[in-house]
Short mmCIF file of C-alpha atoms in Angstrom, two decimals:
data_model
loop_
_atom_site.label_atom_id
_atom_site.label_comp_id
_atom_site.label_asym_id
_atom_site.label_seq_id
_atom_site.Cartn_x
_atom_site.Cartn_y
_atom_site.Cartn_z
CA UNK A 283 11.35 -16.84 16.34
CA UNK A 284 7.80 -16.42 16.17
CA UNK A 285 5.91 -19.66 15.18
CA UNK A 286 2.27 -17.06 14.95
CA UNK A 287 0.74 -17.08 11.51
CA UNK A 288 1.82 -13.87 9.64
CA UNK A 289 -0.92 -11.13 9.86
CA UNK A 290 -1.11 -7.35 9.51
CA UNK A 291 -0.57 -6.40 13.06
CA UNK A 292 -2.44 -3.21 11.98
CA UNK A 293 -5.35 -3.78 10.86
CA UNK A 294 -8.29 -5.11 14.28
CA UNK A 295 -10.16 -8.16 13.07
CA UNK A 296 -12.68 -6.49 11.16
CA UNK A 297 -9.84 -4.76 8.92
CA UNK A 298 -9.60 -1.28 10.45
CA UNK A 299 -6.42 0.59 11.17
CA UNK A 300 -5.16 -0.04 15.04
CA UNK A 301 -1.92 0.90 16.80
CA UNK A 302 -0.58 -2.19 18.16
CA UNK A 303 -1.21 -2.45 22.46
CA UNK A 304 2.24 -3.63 23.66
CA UNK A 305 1.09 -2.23 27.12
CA UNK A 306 1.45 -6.30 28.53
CA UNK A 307 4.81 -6.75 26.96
CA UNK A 308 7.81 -6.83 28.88
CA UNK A 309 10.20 -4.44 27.63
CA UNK A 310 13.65 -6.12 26.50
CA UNK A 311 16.86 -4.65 24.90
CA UNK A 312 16.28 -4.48 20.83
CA UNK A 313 17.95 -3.22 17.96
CA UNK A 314 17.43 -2.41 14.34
CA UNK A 315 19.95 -2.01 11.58
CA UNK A 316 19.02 -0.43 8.30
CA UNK A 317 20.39 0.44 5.13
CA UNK A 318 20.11 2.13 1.40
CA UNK A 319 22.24 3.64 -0.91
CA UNK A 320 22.27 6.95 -2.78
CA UNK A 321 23.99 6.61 -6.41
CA UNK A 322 24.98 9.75 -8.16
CA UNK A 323 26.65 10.54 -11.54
CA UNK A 324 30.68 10.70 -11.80
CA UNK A 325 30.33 14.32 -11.28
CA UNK A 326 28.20 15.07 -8.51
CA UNK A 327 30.47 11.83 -6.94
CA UNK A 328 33.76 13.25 -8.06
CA UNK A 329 32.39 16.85 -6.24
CA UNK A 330 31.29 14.98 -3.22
CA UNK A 331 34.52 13.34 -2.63
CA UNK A 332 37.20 15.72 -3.61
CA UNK A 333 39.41 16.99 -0.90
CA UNK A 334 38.36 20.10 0.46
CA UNK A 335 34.99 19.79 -0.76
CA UNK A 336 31.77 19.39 1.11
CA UNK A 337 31.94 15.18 1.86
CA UNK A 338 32.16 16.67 5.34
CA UNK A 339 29.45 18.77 5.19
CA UNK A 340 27.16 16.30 3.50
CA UNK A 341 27.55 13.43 5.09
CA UNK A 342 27.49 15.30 8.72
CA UNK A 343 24.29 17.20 7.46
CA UNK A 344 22.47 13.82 6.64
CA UNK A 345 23.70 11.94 9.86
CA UNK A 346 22.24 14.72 12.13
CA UNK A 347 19.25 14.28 10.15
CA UNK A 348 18.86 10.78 10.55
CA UNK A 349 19.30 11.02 14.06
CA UNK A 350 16.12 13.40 14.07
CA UNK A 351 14.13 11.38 11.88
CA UNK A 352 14.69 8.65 14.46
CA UNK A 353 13.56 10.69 17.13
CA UNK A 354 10.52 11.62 15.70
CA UNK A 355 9.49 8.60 13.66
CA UNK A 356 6.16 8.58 15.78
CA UNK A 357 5.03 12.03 13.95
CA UNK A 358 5.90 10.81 10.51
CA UNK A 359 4.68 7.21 10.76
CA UNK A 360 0.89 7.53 12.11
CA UNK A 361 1.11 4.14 13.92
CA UNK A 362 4.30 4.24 15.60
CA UNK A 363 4.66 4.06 18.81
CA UNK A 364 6.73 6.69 20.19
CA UNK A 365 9.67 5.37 22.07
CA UNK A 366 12.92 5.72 24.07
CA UNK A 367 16.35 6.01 21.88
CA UNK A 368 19.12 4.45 23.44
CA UNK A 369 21.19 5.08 20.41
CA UNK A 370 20.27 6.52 17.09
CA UNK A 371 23.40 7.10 14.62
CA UNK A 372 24.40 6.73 10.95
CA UNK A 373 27.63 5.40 9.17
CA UNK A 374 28.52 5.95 5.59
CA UNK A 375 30.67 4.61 2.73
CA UNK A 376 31.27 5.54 -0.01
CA UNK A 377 31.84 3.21 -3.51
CA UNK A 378 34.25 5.00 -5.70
CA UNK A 379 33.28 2.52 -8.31
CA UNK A 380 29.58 3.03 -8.40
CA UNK A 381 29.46 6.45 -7.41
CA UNK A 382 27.80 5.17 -4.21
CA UNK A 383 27.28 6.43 -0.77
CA UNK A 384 26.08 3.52 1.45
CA UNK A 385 24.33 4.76 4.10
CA UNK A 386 23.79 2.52 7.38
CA UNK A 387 21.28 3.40 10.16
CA UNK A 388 21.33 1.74 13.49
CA UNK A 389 18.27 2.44 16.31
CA UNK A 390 18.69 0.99 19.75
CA UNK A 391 15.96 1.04 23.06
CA UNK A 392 15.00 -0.83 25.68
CA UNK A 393 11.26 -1.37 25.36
CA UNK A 394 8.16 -3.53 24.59
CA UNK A 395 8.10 -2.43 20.71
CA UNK A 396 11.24 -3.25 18.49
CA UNK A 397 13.18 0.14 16.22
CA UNK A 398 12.70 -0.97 13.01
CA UNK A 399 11.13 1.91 11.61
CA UNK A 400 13.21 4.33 13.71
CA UNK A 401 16.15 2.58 11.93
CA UNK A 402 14.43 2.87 8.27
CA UNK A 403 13.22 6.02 8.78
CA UNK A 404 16.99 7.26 9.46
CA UNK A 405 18.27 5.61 6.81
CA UNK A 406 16.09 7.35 4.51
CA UNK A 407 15.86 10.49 5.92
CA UNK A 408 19.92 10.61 5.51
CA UNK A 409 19.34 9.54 1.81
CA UNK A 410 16.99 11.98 1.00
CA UNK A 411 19.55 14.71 2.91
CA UNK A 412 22.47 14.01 0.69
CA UNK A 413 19.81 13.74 -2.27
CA UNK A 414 18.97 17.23 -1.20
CA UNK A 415 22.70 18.83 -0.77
CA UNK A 416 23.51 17.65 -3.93
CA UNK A 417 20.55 17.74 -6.61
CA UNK A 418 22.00 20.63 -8.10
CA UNK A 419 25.10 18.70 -9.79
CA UNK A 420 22.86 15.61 -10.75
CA UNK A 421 18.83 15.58 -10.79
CA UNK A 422 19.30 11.89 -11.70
CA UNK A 423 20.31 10.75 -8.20
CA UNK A 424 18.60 7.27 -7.19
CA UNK A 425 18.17 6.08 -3.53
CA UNK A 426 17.95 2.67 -3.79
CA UNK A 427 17.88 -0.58 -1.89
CA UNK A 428 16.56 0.64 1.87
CA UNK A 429 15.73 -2.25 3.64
CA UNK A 430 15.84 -3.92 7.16
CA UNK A 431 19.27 -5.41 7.44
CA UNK A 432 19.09 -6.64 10.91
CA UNK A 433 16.97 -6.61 13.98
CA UNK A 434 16.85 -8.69 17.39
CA UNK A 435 15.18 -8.16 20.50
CA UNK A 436 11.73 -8.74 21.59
CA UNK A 437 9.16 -11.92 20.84
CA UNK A 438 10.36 -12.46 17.42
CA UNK A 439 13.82 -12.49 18.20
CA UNK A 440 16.85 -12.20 15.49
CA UNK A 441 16.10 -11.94 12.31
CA UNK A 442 18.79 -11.01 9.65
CA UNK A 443 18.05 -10.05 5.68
CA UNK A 444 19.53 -12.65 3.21
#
């Protein structure tokens, strides 16, 4: 791990907005692991999941679009870098209990910058996408909890949310 005082890597001396220079960095194999959570009422669940129904649809819908939000993180994020994908994909469960889908984004590369937004920005984007396909039954849906979940790779090395 890093032993560097914590700083805004961001922001230049003086305060203003910078895009990090990881042109002297060697690149090394890192990835990112994110998730969040999209919790609907018993009905727009129950319509989700029922055999036959759209679950399919859904939850293919907001995997492809977390795979293209990961792609093109550096056009949504303005100090991204833009980097090479190794891997971008998406797994999902779902919480018959809560009337939860979990939603789990992973981002790999080899490269001198790590895929931690990549890896949030997939996870959300696939929140938002079954937010989207299934407003209609419940306006009340909450995406909740996206966070880094994992990450290793690079200078700072493994680091794991508690």
């Amino acid at each position: 791990m890093s032993s560097s005082t914590p700083a805004l890597s961001h922001l230049d001396e003086s305060g203003q907005i910078r895009m990090v220079d990881v042109g002297d960095k060697a690149a090394s194999d890192r990835v990112a692991i994110a998730r969040g959570a999209v919790r609907m009422n018993a009905q727009a669940y129950a319509l989700l999941t029922a055999p036959g129904q759209g679950k399919g649809e859904v939850l293919n819908t907001a995997r492809v679009a977390a795979v293209l939000a990961a792609k093109r993180c550096a056009e949504l994020i303005p100090l991204c870098h833009s980097l090479p994908l190794s891997f971008a994909g998406v797994d999902f469960a779902l919480d018959d209990d809560t009337h939860t889908v979990e939603v789990r984004a992973t981002c790999r590369t080899h490269y001198t910058t790590g895929v931690e937004m990549e890896a949030m920005t997939a996870a959300s984007v696939a929140a938002l996408t079954i937010y989207d396909m299934c407003k209609a039954a419940d306006k009340g849906i909450v995406i909740e909890q996206i966070r880094l979940e994992y990450k290793a790779g690079g200078k700072s090395g493994e680091w794991r949310h508690n």
